[in-house]
């Protein structure tokens, strides 16, 4: 069964550094998402992406965050200057249609630790 | 405002018994619902979905029931196994893609 893959599984970075989290969505999916989950808390929506542009974003997704689909297969999340509070699991997801009509399929996440 | 939430934060079930996890929603216009599970250390995993033109949908060992009159959704897991231990979330399309806190299902051997 096709799946969403994320790399790396664990990323450790120093405060103020830039990080790029990578995702390969399911190949025939058109909608892409990033979520995060701080340890012990809810899964929080960050951003959705369709047709090469952001379709929705949350208040968490400020100017320090950006997303890109640099080619036909990858979907990336960049954090420009990491803060301690950015430490979390980051999940990428994709869906065949939008979230109003089809389920999201999630990767197993990248654990980001900011020191 | 719109909300989809879960009734109980935790549920413990004997292995082999059936589990029922409940969810309520507030927006009558919601027409698509999805159940996810999240095992420890993993991403949310799609289990089953249902559209509002249906009352019931069955998958492998799982059944989702939708009661539009009382705006209630339930997930039934038959013959619960240790591998069913996870946090279960319901989600609806009007929820701005947000998840609630979920119900943690614990299987008692």
PDB file of N, CA and C in Angstrom, chain A residues 33 35 37 42-43 45 48 56 89 91 99-109 111, chain B residues 31-32 34 36 38 41-46 49 51 89 93-94 96-101:
ATOM      1  N   UNK A  33      -0.107  18.495   3.434  1.00  0.00           N
ATOM      2  CA  UNK A  33      -0.317  19.133   4.730  1.00  0.00           C
ATOM      3  C   UNK A  33       0.897  18.928   5.627  1.00  0.00           C
ATOM      4  N   UNK A  35       1.504  19.007   9.903  1.00  0.00           N
ATOM      5  CA  UNK A  35       0.973  19.082  11.253  1.00  0.00           C
ATOM      6  C   UNK A  35       2.145  18.964  12.209  1.00  0.00           C
ATOM      7  N   UNK A  37       3.009  17.950  16.547  1.00  0.00           N
ATOM      8  CA  UNK A  37       2.494  17.449  17.819  1.00  0.00           C
ATOM      9  C   UNK A  37       3.583  17.614  18.864  1.00  0.00           C
ATOM     10  N   UNK A  42      -2.058  17.732  21.562  1.00  0.00           N
ATOM     11  CA  UNK A  42      -2.848  17.397  20.375  1.00  0.00           C
ATOM     12  C   UNK A  42      -2.036  17.542  19.098  1.00  0.00           C
ATOM     13  N   UNK A  43      -2.512  16.879  18.069  1.00  0.00           N
ATOM     14  CA  UNK A  43      -1.982  17.091  16.726  1.00  0.00           C
ATOM     15  C   UNK A  43      -2.528  18.426  16.229  1.00  0.00           C
ATOM     16  N   UNK A  45      -2.714  21.523  13.334  1.00  0.00           N
ATOM     17  CA  UNK A  45      -2.599  21.856  11.920  1.00  0.00           C
ATOM     18  C   UNK A  45      -1.641  23.029  11.732  1.00  0.00           C
ATOM     19  N   UNK A  48      -1.853  23.754   4.755  1.00  0.00           N
ATOM     20  CA  UNK A  48      -2.239  22.885   3.653  1.00  0.00           C
ATOM     21  C   UNK A  48      -1.802  23.530   2.341  1.00  0.00           C
ATOM     22  N   UNK A  56      -4.477  26.887   3.176  1.00  0.00           N
ATOM     23  CA  UNK A  56      -4.843  27.332   4.516  1.00  0.00           C
ATOM     24  C   UNK A  56      -3.614  27.269   5.409  1.00  0.00           C
ATOM     25  N   UNK A  89       7.014  16.662  17.200  1.00  0.00           N
ATOM     26  CA  UNK A  89       6.922  15.754  16.053  1.00  0.00           C
ATOM     27  C   UNK A  89       6.221  16.515  14.934  1.00  0.00           C
ATOM     28  N   UNK A  91       4.429  16.059  11.332  1.00  0.00           N
ATOM     29  CA  UNK A  91       3.834  15.061  10.455  1.00  0.00           C
ATOM     30  C   UNK A  91       3.448  15.703   9.131  1.00  0.00           C
ATOM     31  N   UNK A  99      -9.549  17.772   2.106  1.00  0.00           N
ATOM     32  CA  UNK A  99      -9.940  17.160   3.380  1.00  0.00           C
ATOM     33  C   UNK A  99     -11.442  17.103   3.558  1.00  0.00           C
ATOM     34  N   UNK A 100     -12.192  17.784   2.730  1.00  0.00           N
ATOM     35  CA  UNK A 100     -13.640  17.738   2.816  1.00  0.00           C
ATOM     36  C   UNK A 100     -14.202  16.485   2.141  1.00  0.00           C
ATOM     37  N   UNK A 101     -13.364  15.770   1.423  1.00  0.00           N
ATOM     38  CA  UNK A 101     -13.870  14.642   0.640  1.00  0.00           C
ATOM     39  C   UNK A 101     -13.049  13.372   0.730  1.00  0.00           C
ATOM     40  N   UNK A 102     -11.883  13.466   1.304  1.00  0.00           N
ATOM     41  CA  UNK A 102     -11.055  12.266   1.351  1.00  0.00           C
ATOM     42  C   UNK A 102     -10.166  12.319   2.582  1.00  0.00           C
ATOM     43  N   UNK A 103      -9.776  11.148   3.076  1.00  0.00           N
ATOM     44  CA  UNK A 103      -8.973  11.126   4.295  1.00  0.00           C
ATOM     45  C   UNK A 103      -7.539  11.576   4.037  1.00  0.00           C
ATOM     46  N   UNK A 104      -6.908  12.024   5.106  1.00  0.00           N
ATOM     47  CA  UNK A 104      -5.489  12.339   5.048  1.00  0.00           C
ATOM     48  C   UNK A 104      -4.686  11.080   5.375  1.00  0.00           C
ATOM     49  N   UNK A 105      -3.590  10.925   4.673  1.00  0.00           N
ATOM     50  CA  UNK A 105      -2.671   9.832   4.957  1.00  0.00           C
ATOM     51  C   UNK A 105      -1.382  10.446   5.492  1.00  0.00           C
ATOM     52  N   UNK A 106      -1.001  10.012   6.672  1.00  0.00           N
ATOM     53  CA  UNK A 106       0.112  10.631   7.374  1.00  0.00           C
ATOM     54  C   UNK A 106       1.375   9.794   7.278  1.00  0.00           C
ATOM     55  N   UNK A 107       2.499  10.496   7.312  1.00  0.00           N
ATOM     56  CA  UNK A 107       3.772   9.822   7.502  1.00  0.00           C
ATOM     57  C   UNK A 107       4.009   9.554   8.980  1.00  0.00           C
ATOM     58  N   UNK A 108       5.116   8.932   9.287  1.00  0.00           N
ATOM     59  CA  UNK A 108       5.420   8.612  10.678  1.00  0.00           C
ATOM     60  C   UNK A 108       6.171   9.723  11.400  1.00  0.00           C
ATOM     61  N   UNK A 109       6.389  10.816  10.723  1.00  0.00           N
ATOM     62  CA  UNK A 109       6.843  12.007  11.406  1.00  0.00           C
ATOM     63  C   UNK A 109       8.350  12.178  11.467  1.00  0.00           C
ATOM     64  N   UNK A 111      10.914  13.773  14.300  1.00  0.00           N
ATOM     65  CA  UNK A 111      11.030  14.350  15.642  1.00  0.00           C
ATOM     66  C   UNK A 111      12.087  15.440  15.598  1.00  0.00           C
TER      67      UNK A 111
ATOM     68  N   UNK B  31     -20.779  16.822   6.537  1.00  0.00           N
ATOM     69  CA  UNK B  31     -21.265  15.720   5.711  1.00  0.00           C
ATOM     70  C   UNK B  31     -20.229  14.636   5.445  1.00  0.00           C
ATOM     71  N   UNK B  32     -19.114  14.736   6.138  1.00  0.00           N
ATOM     72  CA  UNK B  32     -18.074  13.736   5.924  1.00  0.00           C
ATOM     73  C   UNK B  32     -17.283  13.603   7.208  1.00  0.00           C
ATOM     74  N   UNK B  34     -14.350  11.180   9.533  1.00  0.00           N
ATOM     75  CA  UNK B  34     -13.227  10.249   9.399  1.00  0.00           C
ATOM     76  C   UNK B  34     -12.768   9.831  10.795  1.00  0.00           C
ATOM     77  N   UNK B  36      -9.499   8.266  12.819  1.00  0.00           N
ATOM     78  CA  UNK B  36      -8.072   7.987  12.767  1.00  0.00           C
ATOM     79  C   UNK B  36      -7.652   7.328  14.073  1.00  0.00           C
ATOM     80  N   UNK B  38      -3.935   6.752  16.406  1.00  0.00           N
ATOM     81  CA  UNK B  38      -2.520   7.105  16.501  1.00  0.00           C
ATOM     82  C   UNK B  38      -1.872   6.211  17.542  1.00  0.00           C
ATOM     83  N   UNK B  41       4.273   6.918  19.060  1.00  0.00           N
ATOM     84  CA  UNK B  41       5.441   7.138  18.213  1.00  0.00           C
ATOM     85  C   UNK B  41       5.178   7.144  16.732  1.00  0.00           C
ATOM     86  N   UNK B  42       3.906   7.071  16.349  1.00  0.00           N
ATOM     87  CA  UNK B  42       3.568   7.040  14.923  1.00  0.00           C
ATOM     88  C   UNK B  42       2.632   8.185  14.562  1.00  0.00           C
ATOM     89  N   UNK B  43       2.453   8.396  13.262  1.00  0.00           N
ATOM     90  CA  UNK B  43       1.511   9.391  12.796  1.00  0.00           C
ATOM     91  C   UNK B  43       0.088   8.875  12.839  1.00  0.00           C
ATOM     92  N   UNK B  44      -0.890   9.768  12.794  1.00  0.00           N
ATOM     93  CA  UNK B  44      -2.287   9.330  12.720  1.00  0.00           C
ATOM     94  C   UNK B  44      -2.488   8.442  11.495  1.00  0.00           C
ATOM     95  N   UNK B  45      -3.327   7.440  11.670  1.00  0.00           N
ATOM     96  CA  UNK B  45      -3.583   6.470  10.602  1.00  0.00           C
ATOM     97  C   UNK B  45      -5.066   6.440  10.308  1.00  0.00           C
ATOM     98  N   UNK B  46      -5.433   6.604   9.058  1.00  0.00           N
ATOM     99  CA  UNK B  46      -6.821   6.546   8.639  1.00  0.00           C
ATOM    100  C   UNK B  46      -7.394   5.152   8.896  1.00  0.00           C
ATOM    101  N   UNK B  49     -14.034   6.019   6.977  1.00  0.00           N
ATOM    102  CA  UNK B  49     -14.766   7.265   6.847  1.00  0.00           C
ATOM    103  C   UNK B  49     -16.223   6.974   6.516  1.00  0.00           C
ATOM    104  N   UNK B  51     -19.893   9.126   4.921  1.00  0.00           N
ATOM    105  CA  UNK B  51     -20.551  10.336   4.448  1.00  0.00           C
ATOM    106  C   UNK B  51     -21.937  10.418   5.055  1.00  0.00           C
ATOM    107  N   UNK B  89      -9.216   9.288  17.092  1.00  0.00           N
ATOM    108  CA  UNK B  89      -9.748  10.614  16.826  1.00  0.00           C
ATOM    109  C   UNK B  89     -10.858  10.526  15.798  1.00  0.00           C
ATOM    110  N   UNK B  93     -15.132  17.503   8.233  1.00  0.00           N
ATOM    111  CA  UNK B  93     -14.571  18.370   7.209  1.00  0.00           C
ATOM    112  C   UNK B  93     -14.649  19.838   7.562  1.00  0.00           C
ATOM    113  N   UNK B  94     -15.514  20.191   8.525  1.00  0.00           N
ATOM    114  CA  UNK B  94     -15.687  21.595   8.849  1.00  0.00           C
ATOM    115  C   UNK B  94     -14.751  22.026   9.971  1.00  0.00           C
ATOM    116  N   UNK B  96     -11.651  22.652  10.125  1.00  0.00           N
ATOM    117  CA  UNK B  96     -10.408  23.333   9.798  1.00  0.00           C
ATOM    118  C   UNK B  96      -9.223  22.419   9.999  1.00  0.00           C
ATOM    119  N   UNK B  97      -9.451  21.139   9.706  1.00  0.00           N
ATOM    120  CA  UNK B  97      -8.367  20.155   9.719  1.00  0.00           C
ATOM    121  C   UNK B  97      -7.768  19.966  11.109  1.00  0.00           C
ATOM    122  N   UNK B  98      -8.516  20.253  12.140  1.00  0.00           N
ATOM    123  CA  UNK B  98      -7.960  20.089  13.479  1.00  0.00           C
ATOM    124  C   UNK B  98      -8.416  18.779  14.103  1.00  0.00           C
ATOM    125  N   UNK B  99      -7.588  18.294  14.999  1.00  0.00           N
ATOM    126  CA  UNK B  99      -7.899  17.094  15.756  1.00  0.00           C
ATOM    127  C   UNK B  99      -8.230  17.484  17.187  1.00  0.00           C
ATOM    128  N   UNK B 100      -9.092  16.704  17.817  1.00  0.00           N
ATOM    129  CA  UNK B 100      -9.334  16.857  19.239  1.00  0.00           C
ATOM    130  C   UNK B 100      -8.286  16.108  20.033  1.00  0.00           C
ATOM    131  N   UNK B 101      -8.551  15.911  21.311  1.00  0.00           N
ATOM    132  CA  UNK B 101      -7.590  15.222  22.169  1.00  0.00           C
ATOM    133  C   UNK B 101      -7.686  13.709  22.050  1.00  0.00           C
TER     134      UNK B 101
END
